[in-house]
Coordinates of C-alpha atoms (C1' of nucleotides) in Angstrom, one line a residue:
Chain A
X896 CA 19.0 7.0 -4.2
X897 CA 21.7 4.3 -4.6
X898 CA 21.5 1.6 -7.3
X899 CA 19.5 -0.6 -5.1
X900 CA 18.4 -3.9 -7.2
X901 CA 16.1 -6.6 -6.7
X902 CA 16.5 -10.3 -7.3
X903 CA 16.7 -10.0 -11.2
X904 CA 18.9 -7.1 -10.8
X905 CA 16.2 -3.9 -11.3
X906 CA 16.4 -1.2 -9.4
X907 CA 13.6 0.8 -7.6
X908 CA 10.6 -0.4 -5.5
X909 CA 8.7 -3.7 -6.2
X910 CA 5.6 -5.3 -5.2
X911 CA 4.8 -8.8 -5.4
X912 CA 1.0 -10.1 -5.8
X913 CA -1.1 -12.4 -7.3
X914 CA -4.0 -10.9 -9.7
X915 CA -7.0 -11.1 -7.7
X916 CA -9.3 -11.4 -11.1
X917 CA -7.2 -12.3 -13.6
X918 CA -7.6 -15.9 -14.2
X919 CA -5.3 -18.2 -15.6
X920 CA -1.9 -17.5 -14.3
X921 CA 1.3 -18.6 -15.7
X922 CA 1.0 -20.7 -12.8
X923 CA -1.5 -21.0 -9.7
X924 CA -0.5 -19.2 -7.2
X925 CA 2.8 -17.8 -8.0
X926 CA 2.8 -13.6 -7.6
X927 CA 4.3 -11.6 -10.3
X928 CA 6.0 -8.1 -10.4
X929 CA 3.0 -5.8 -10.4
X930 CA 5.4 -2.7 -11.1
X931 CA 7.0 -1.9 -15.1
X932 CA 10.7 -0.7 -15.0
X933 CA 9.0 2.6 -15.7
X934 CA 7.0 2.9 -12.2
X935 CA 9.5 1.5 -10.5
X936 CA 11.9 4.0 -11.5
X937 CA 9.6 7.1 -11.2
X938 CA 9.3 5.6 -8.1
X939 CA 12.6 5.2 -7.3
X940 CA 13.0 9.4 -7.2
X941 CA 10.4 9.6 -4.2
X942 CA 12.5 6.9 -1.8
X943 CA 16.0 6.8 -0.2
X944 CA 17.2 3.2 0.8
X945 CA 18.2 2.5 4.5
X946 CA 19.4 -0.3 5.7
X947 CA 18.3 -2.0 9.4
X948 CA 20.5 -4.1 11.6
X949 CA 19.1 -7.4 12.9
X950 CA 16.8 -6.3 16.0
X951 CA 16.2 -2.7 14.7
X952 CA 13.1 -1.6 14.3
X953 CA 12.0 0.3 11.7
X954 CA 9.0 2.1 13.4
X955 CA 6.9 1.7 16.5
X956 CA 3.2 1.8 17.2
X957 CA 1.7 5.1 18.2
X958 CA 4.5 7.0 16.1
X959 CA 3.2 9.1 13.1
X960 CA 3.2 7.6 9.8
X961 CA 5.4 9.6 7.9
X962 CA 6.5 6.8 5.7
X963 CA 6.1 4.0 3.7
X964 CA 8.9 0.6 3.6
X965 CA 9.2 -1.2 1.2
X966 CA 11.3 -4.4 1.7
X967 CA 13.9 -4.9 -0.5
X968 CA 16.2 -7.6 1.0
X969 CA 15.9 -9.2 4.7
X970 CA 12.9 -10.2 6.8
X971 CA 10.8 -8.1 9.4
X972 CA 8.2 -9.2 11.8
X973 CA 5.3 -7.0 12.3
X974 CA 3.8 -6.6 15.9
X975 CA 0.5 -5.8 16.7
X976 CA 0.4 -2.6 18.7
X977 CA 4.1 -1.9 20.6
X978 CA 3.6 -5.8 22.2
X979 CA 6.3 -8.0 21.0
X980 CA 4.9 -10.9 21.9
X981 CA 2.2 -10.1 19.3
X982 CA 3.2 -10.9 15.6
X983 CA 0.7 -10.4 13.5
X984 CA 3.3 -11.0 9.9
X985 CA 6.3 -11.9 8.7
X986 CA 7.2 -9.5 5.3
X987 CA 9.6 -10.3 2.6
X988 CA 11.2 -8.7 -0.1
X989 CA 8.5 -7.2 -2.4
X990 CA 6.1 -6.5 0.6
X991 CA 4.8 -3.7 2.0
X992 CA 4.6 -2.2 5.6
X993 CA 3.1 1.4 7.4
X994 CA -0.1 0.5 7.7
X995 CA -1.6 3.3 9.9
X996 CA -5.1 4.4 11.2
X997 CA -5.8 8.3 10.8
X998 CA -2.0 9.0 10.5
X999 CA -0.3 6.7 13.2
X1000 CA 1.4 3.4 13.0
X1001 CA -1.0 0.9 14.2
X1002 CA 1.9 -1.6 14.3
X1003 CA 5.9 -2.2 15.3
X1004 CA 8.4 -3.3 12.7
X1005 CA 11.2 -5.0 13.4
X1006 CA 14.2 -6.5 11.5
X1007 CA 14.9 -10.1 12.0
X1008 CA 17.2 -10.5 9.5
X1009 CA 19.6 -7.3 8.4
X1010 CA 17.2 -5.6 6.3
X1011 CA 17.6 -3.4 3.7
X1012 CA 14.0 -1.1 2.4
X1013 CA 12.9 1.6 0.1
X1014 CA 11.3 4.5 2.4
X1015 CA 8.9 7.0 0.8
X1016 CA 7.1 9.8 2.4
X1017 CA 3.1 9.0 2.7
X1018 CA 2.9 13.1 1.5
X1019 CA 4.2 12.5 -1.9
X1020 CA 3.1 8.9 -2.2
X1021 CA -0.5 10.2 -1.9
X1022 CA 0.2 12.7 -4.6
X1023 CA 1.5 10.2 -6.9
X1024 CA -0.9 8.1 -6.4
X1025 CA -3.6 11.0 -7.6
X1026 CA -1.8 11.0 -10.8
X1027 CA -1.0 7.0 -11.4
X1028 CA -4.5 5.0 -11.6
X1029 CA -2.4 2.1 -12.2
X1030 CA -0.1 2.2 -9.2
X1031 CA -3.5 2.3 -7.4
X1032 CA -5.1 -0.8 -9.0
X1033 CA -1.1 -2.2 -7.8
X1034 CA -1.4 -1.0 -4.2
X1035 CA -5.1 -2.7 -3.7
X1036 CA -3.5 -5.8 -5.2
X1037 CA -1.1 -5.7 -2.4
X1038 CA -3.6 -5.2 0.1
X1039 CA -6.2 -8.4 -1.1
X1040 CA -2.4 -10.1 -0.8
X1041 CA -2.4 -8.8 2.9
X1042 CA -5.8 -9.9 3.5
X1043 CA -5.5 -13.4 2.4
X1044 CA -3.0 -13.7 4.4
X1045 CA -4.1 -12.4 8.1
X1046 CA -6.9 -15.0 6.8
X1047 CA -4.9 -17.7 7.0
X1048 CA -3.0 -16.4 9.6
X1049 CA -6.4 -16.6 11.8
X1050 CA -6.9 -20.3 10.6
X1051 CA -3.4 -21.1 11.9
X1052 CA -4.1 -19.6 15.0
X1053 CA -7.5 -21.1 15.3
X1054 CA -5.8 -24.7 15.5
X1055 CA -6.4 -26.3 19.0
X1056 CA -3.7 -28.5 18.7
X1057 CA -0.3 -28.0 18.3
X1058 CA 1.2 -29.7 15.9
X1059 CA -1.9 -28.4 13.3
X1060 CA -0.2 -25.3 14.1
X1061 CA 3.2 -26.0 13.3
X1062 CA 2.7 -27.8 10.1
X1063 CA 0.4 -25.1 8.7
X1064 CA 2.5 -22.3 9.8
X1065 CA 5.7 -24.4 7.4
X1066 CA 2.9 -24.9 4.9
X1067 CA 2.5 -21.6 4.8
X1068 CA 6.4 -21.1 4.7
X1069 CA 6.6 -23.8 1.8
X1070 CA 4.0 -22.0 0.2
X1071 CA 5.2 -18.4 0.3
X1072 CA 8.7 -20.2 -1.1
X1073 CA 6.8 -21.9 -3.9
X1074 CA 5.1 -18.6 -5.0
X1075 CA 8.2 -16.9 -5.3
X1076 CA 9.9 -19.5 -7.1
X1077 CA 12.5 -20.1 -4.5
X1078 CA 11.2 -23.8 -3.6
X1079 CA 14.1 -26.2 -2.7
X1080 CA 12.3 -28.7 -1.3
X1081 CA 13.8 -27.5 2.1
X1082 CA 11.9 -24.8 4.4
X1083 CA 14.0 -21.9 5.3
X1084 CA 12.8 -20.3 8.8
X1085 CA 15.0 -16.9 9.0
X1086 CA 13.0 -16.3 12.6
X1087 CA 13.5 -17.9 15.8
X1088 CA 11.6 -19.7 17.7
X1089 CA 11.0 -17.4 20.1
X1090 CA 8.8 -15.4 16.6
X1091 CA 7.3 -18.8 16.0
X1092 CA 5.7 -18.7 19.1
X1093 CA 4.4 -15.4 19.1
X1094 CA 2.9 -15.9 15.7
X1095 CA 1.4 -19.4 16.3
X1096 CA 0.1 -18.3 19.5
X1097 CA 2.0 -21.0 21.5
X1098 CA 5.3 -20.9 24.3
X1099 CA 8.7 -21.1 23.3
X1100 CA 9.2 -24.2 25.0
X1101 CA 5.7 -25.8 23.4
X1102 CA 7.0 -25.1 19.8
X1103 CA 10.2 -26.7 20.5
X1104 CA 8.7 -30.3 21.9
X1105 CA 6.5 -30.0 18.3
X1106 CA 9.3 -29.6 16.5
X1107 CA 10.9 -32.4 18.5
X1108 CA 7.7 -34.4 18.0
X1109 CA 7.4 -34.0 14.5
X1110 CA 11.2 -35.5 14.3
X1111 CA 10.9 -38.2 15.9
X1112 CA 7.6 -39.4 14.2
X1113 CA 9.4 -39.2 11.0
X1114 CA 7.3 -36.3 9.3
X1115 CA 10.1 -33.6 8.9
X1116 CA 13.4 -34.0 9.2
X1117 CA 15.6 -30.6 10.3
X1118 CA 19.2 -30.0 9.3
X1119 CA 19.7 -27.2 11.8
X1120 CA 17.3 -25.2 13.8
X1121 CA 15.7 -23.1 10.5
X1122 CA 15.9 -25.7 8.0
X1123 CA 13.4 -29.0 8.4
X1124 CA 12.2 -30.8 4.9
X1125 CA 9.2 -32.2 4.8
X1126 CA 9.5 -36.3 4.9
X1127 CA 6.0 -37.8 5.2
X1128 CA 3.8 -35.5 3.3
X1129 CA 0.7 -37.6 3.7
X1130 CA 1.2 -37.5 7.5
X1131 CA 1.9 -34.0 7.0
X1132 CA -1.1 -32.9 5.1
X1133 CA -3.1 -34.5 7.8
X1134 CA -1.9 -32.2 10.7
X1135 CA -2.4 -29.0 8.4
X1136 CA -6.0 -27.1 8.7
X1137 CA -8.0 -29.0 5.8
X1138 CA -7.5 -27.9 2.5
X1139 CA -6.8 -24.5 4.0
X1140 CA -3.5 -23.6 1.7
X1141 CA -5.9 -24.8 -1.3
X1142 CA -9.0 -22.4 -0.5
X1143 CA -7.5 -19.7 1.1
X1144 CA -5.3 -18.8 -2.3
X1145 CA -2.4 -19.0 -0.6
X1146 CA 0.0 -17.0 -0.5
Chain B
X310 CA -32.4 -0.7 -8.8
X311 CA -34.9 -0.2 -5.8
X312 CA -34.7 2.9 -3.6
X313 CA -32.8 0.9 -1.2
X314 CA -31.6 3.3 2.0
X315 CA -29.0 3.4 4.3
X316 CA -29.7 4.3 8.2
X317 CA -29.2 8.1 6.8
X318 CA -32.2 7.3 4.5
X319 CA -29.6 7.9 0.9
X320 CA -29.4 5.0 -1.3
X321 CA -27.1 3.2 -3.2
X322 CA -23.7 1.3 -2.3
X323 CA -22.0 2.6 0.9
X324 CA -18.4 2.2 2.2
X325 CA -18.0 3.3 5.7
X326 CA -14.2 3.0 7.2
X327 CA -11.2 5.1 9.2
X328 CA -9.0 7.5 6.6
X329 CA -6.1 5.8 7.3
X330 CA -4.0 8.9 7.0
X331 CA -5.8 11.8 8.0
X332 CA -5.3 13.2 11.5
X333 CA -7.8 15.0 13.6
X334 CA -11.1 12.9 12.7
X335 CA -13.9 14.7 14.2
X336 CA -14.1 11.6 16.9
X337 CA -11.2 9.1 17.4
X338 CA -12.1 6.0 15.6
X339 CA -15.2 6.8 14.2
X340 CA -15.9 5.6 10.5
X341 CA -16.8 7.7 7.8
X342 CA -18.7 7.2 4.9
X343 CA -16.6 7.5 2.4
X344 CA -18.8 7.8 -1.1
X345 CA -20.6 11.4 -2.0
X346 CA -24.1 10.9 -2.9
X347 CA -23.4 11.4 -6.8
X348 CA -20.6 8.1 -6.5
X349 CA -23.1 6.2 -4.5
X350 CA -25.6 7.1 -7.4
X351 CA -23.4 5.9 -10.2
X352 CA -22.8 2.8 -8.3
X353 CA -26.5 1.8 -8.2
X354 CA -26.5 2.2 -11.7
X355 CA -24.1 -0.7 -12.0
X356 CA -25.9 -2.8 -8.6
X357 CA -28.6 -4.5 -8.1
X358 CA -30.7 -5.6 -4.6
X359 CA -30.3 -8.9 -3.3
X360 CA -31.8 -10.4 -0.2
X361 CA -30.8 -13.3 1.8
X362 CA -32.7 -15.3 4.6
X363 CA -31.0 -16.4 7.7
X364 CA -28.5 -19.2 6.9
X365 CA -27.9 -18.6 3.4
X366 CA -25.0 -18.5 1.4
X367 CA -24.1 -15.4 -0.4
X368 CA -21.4 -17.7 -2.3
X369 CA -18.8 -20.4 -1.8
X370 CA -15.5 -21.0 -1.7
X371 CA -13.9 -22.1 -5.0
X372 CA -16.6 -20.2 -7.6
X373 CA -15.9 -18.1 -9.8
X374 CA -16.0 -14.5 -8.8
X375 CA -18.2 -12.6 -10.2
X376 CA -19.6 -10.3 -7.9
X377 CA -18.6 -8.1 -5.4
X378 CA -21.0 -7.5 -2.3
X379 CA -22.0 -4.7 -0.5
X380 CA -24.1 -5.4 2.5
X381 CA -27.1 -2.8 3.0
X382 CA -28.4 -4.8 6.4
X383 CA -27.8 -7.7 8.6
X384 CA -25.0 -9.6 9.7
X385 CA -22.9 -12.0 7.6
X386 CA -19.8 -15.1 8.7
X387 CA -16.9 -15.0 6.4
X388 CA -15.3 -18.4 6.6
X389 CA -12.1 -19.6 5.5
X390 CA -12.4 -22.0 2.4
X391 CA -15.2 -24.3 2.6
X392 CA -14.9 -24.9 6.1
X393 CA -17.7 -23.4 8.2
X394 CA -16.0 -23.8 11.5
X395 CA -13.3 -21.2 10.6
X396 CA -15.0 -17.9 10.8
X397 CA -12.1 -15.3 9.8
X398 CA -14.7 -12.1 9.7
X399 CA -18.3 -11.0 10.9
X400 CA -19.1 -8.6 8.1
X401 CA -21.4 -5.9 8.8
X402 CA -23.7 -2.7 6.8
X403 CA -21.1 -0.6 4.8
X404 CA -18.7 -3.6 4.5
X405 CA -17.3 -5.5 1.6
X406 CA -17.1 -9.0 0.6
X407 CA -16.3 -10.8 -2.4
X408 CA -12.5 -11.4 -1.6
X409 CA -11.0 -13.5 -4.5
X410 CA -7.5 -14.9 -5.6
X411 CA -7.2 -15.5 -9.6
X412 CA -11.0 -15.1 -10.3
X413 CA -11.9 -17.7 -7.5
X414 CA -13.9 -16.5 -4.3
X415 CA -11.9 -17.6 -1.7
X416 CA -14.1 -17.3 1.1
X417 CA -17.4 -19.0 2.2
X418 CA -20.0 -16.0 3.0
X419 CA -23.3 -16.2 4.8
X420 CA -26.0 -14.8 6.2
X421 CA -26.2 -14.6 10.0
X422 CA -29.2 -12.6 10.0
X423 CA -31.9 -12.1 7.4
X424 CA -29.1 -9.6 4.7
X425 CA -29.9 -6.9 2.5
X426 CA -26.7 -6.2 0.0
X427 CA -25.7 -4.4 -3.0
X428 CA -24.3 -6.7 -5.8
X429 CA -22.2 -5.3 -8.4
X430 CA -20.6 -7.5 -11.1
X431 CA -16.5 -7.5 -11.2
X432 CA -16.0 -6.7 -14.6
X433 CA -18.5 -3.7 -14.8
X434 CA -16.5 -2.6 -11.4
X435 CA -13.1 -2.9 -12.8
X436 CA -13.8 -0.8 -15.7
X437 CA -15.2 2.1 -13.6
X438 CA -12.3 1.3 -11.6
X439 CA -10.3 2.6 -14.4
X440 CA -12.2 6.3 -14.7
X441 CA -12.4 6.8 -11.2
X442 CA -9.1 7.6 -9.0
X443 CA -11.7 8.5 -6.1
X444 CA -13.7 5.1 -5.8
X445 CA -10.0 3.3 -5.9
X446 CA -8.7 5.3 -3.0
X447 CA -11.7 5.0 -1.0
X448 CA -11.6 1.1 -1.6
X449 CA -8.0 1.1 -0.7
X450 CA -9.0 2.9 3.0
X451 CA -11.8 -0.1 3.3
X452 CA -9.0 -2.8 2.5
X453 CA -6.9 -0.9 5.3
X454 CA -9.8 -1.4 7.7
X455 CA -10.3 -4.9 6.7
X456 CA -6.5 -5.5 7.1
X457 CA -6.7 -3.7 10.7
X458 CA -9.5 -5.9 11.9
X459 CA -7.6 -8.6 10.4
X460 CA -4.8 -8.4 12.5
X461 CA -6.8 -7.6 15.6
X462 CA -8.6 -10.6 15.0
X463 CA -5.2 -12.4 15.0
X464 CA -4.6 -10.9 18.4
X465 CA -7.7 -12.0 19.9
X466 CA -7.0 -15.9 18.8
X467 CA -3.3 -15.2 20.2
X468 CA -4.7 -14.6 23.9
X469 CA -3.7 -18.3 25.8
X470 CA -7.0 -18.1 27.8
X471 CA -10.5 -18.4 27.1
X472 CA -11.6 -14.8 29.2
X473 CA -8.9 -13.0 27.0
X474 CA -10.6 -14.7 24.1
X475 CA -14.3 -13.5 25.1
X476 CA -13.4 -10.0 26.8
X477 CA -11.4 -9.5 23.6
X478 CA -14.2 -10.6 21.6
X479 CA -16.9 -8.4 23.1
X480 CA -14.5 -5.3 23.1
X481 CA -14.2 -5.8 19.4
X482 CA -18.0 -5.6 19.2
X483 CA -18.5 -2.9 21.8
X484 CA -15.5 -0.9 19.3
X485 CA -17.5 -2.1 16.5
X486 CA -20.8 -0.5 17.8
X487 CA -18.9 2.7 19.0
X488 CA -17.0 3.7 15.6
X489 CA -20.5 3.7 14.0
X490 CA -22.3 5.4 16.6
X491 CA -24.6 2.9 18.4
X492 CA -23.1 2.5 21.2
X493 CA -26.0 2.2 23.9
X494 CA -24.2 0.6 26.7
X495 CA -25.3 -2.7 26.0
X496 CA -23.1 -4.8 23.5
X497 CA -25.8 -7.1 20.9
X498 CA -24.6 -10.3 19.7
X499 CA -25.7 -11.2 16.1
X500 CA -24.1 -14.0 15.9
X501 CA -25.4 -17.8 17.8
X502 CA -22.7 -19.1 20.6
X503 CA -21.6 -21.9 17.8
X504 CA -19.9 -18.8 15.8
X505 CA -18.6 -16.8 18.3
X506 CA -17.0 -20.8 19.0
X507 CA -15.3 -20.6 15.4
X508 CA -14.5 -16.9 15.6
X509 CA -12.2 -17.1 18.6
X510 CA -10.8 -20.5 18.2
X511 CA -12.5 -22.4 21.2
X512 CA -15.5 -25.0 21.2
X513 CA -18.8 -23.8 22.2
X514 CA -19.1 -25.2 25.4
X515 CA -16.4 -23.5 26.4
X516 CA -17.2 -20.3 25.1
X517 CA -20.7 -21.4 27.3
X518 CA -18.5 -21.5 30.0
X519 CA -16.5 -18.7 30.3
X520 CA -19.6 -16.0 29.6
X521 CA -20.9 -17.8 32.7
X522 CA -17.8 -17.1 34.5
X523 CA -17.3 -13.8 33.6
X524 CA -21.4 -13.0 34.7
X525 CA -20.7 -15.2 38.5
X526 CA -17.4 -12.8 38.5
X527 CA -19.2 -9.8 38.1
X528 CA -17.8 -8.5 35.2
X529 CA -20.7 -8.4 32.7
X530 CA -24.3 -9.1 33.3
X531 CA -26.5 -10.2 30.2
X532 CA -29.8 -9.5 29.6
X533 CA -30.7 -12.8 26.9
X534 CA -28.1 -14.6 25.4
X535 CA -27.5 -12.1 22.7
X536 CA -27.0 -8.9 24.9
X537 CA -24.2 -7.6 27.5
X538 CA -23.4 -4.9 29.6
X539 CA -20.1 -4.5 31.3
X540 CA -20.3 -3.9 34.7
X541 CA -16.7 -3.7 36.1
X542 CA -14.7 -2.3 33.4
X543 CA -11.3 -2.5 35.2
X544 CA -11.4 -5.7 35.6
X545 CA -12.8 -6.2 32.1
X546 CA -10.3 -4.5 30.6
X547 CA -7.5 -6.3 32.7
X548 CA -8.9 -9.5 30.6
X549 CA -8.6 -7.9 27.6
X550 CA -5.1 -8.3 25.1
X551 CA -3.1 -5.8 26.9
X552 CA -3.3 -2.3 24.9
X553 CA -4.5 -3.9 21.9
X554 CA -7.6 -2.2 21.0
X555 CA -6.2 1.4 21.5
X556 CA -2.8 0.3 19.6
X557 CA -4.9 -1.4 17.0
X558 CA -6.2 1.6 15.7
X559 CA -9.6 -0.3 16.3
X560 CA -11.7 -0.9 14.2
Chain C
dC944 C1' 38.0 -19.2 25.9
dG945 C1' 34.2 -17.3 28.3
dA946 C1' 29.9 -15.2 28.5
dA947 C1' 25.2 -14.4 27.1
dG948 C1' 21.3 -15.4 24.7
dG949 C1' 18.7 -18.9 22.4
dA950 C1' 17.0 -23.6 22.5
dT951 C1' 15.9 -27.9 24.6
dT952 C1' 14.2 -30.8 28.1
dG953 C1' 11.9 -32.1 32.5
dA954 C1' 8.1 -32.0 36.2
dT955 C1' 3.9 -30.1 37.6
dA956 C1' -0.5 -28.0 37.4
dA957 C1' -3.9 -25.4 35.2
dG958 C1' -7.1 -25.2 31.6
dT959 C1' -9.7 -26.6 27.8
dA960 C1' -11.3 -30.4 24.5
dT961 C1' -14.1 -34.1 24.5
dC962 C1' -18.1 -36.9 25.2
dA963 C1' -22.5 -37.0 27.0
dA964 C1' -26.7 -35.8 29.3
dC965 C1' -30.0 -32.3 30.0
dA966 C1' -32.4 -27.7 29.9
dC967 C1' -34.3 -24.1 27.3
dG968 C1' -36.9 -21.7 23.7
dG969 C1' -39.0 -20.8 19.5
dG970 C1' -41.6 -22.4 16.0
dT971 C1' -45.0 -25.6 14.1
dG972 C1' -49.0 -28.3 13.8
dG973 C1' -52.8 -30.2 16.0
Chain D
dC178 C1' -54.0 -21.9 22.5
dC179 C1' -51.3 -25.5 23.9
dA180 C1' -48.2 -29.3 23.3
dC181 C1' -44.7 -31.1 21.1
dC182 C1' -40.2 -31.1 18.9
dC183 C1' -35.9 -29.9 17.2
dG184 C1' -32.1 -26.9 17.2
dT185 C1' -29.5 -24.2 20.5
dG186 C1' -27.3 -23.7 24.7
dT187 C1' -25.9 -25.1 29.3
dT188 C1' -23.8 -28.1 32.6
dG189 C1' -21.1 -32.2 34.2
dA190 C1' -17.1 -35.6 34.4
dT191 C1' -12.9 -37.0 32.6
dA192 C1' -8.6 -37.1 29.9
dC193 C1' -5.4 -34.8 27.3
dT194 C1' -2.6 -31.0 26.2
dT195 C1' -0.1 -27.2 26.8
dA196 C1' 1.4 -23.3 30.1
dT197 C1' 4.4 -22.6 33.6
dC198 C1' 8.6 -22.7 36.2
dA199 C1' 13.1 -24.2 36.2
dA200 C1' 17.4 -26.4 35.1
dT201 C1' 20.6 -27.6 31.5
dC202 C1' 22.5 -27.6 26.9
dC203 C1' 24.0 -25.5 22.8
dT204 C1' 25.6 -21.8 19.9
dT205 C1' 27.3 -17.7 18.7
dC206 C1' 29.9 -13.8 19.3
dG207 C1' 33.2 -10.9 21.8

DNA sequence: CGAAGGATTGATAAGTATCAACACGGGTGG
DNA sequence: CCACCCGTGTTGATACTTATCAATCCTTCG
């Protein structure tokens, strides 16, 4: 195992969540470091890093699931079954993927960014995790994490108009910025729009005329293709699912 | 406590779901109950009976969390936030709900049909949490299920027309019925044609609409409105998302 | 500089949302 | 027991929207 770090420069495997029951967070919404320096470290001894190219995949549907990835730096997009023109998420840093139904991936993984993970064998995961009640408790955190969001996701998709989809899908970008801390007032979209699509359940060339329409009716503006900054919030808030981001927890 | 029984006639609390990790299940897909008599009997300890009529709400969106569900009989609708016209889950006997972010339910539950359920208060629940390594694992296999269905669901509201939505829709059910044994040929339909509408993401007279189609094509042939049989299965399943159910891992 | 893949734009047609009227069915009260 | 009534579901006509097919533009990388 190299010296693999995070963002403030720790080494070993993280998971980021919000407390399901804890009330009263430093502040709403944002997801803390579940893992201490200690579990992350004893952590560290069961994964080797590896490192992904843009367009690699890191696993396919149907394959067994020998391990577990967790992101470290880069973006993947997560496909349901081996169809490609299914994405069910997007994972960052901190997240978790190898979800798998009686020992097979249920899901493709694919980088869209160069990617860099922790890997860890299910086998000795499941052994650790006999031992470490706490890592537990972290992992079930993750998973009410997941959950909420394949809610949301569902609400997106359950849009019948375009442009609801494409505001709440950078609502929920803006949103996954803001819990991180990373918010810049500008949306960062490291997919292309060929992923938006698939995700929001539309055609290539039908999320390019919303992003076009959203332009020229003054809501978002967009330096380049994957940056746009929100301009007219009020009109903006109207085209997102209502109050969605608010009740569903986000992220 | 009352001597509340499951179909097997054993009481107390039960979790039925895939091991997500375990090969060779005695039959592909089937769910398990995961608790052993004695844990189901020191749940009850903790739980107490509830009962529900048709159309009421187990809780709501935005209070405070302070129990977790566990539905005995019936049928509940999950929806997103307050919003009743976002269905993100039909919940079913040896399912969980009480979803939360920070202490805050963040789903709207209720009943679909007349409910029986467990309800066990969080904070007794977290505390057993802590002296049972067992009951966590077995809640992280049901959180794996939810997250599979989750993304299946995501799938079916993907599909770009409405006999994808609906064949989709009633393979989930006819999965649904098959990985707990009841399959009788004939798919049931708790739920009214307004929430099947919110579950896939179309109106309800088009879902009206395209069950008539698929019935004047041949495909299915229904009984009442609550009950289908599929009577050309390959062109059934060349409705259906392409692959998805099998490479789901459904349910 | 050229090529290849991603993105935008255009024209057409298919499909569903919408609005509205009507049929059905189960429950209630006379 | 029957009639009525209200909620649920079906059916119809129209307008809107997006899928589809296709051509062009832009960008990035060799």
């Amino acid at each position: 195992v190299t010296g693999e770090t995070d963002a403030f420069g720790r080494p070993g495997p993280a998971i980021l969540a919000v407390d399901p029951w804890a009330p009263g967070n430093p502040v709403k919404g944002e997801m803390r470091q579940l893992l201490t320096d200690e579990e992350r470290a004893e952590l560290a001894a069961l994964t080797s890093v590896v490192r992904f190219k843009k367009g690699e995949k890191l696993f396919r549907s149907g394959e067994r699931a020998h391990w577990i990835f967790n992101i470290v730096s880069g973006v993947v997009k997560t496909c349901a079954g081996d169809d490609e023109r299914q994405i069910v998420a997007f994972l960052f840093p901190g997240d978790l993927s190898g979800l798998s139904s009686e020992g097979i991936y249920i899901n493709s993984v694919q980088a869209i960014t160069p990617v860099t993970a922790y890997q860890a064998p299910v086998a000795e995961l499941r052994t650790r995790f006999a031992n470490n009640a706490r890592l537990r408790q972290h992992v079930i955190y993750k998973l009410f994490q997941e959950l909420r969001r394949a809610q949301y996701h569902a609400v997106l998709l359950g849009q019948k108009t375009a442009v609801s989809k494409i505001a709440t899908f950078l609502q929920m970008l803006e949103e996954h910025e803001r819990s991180r801390g990373e918010h810049a007032g500008e949306i960062h979209m490291p997919m292309d729009r060929s992923d938006i699509a698939d995700y929001v359940g539309m055609t290539l060339p039908a999320v390019s005329r919303t992003f076009a329409a959203l332009i020229k009716r003054g809501v978002i503006t967009s330096r380049d293709r994957r940056h746009v900054t929100i301009t007219d919030l009020a009109a903006f808030e109207k085209m997102v699912a209502v109050g969605a981001a608010r009740d569903a927890g986000l992220p």
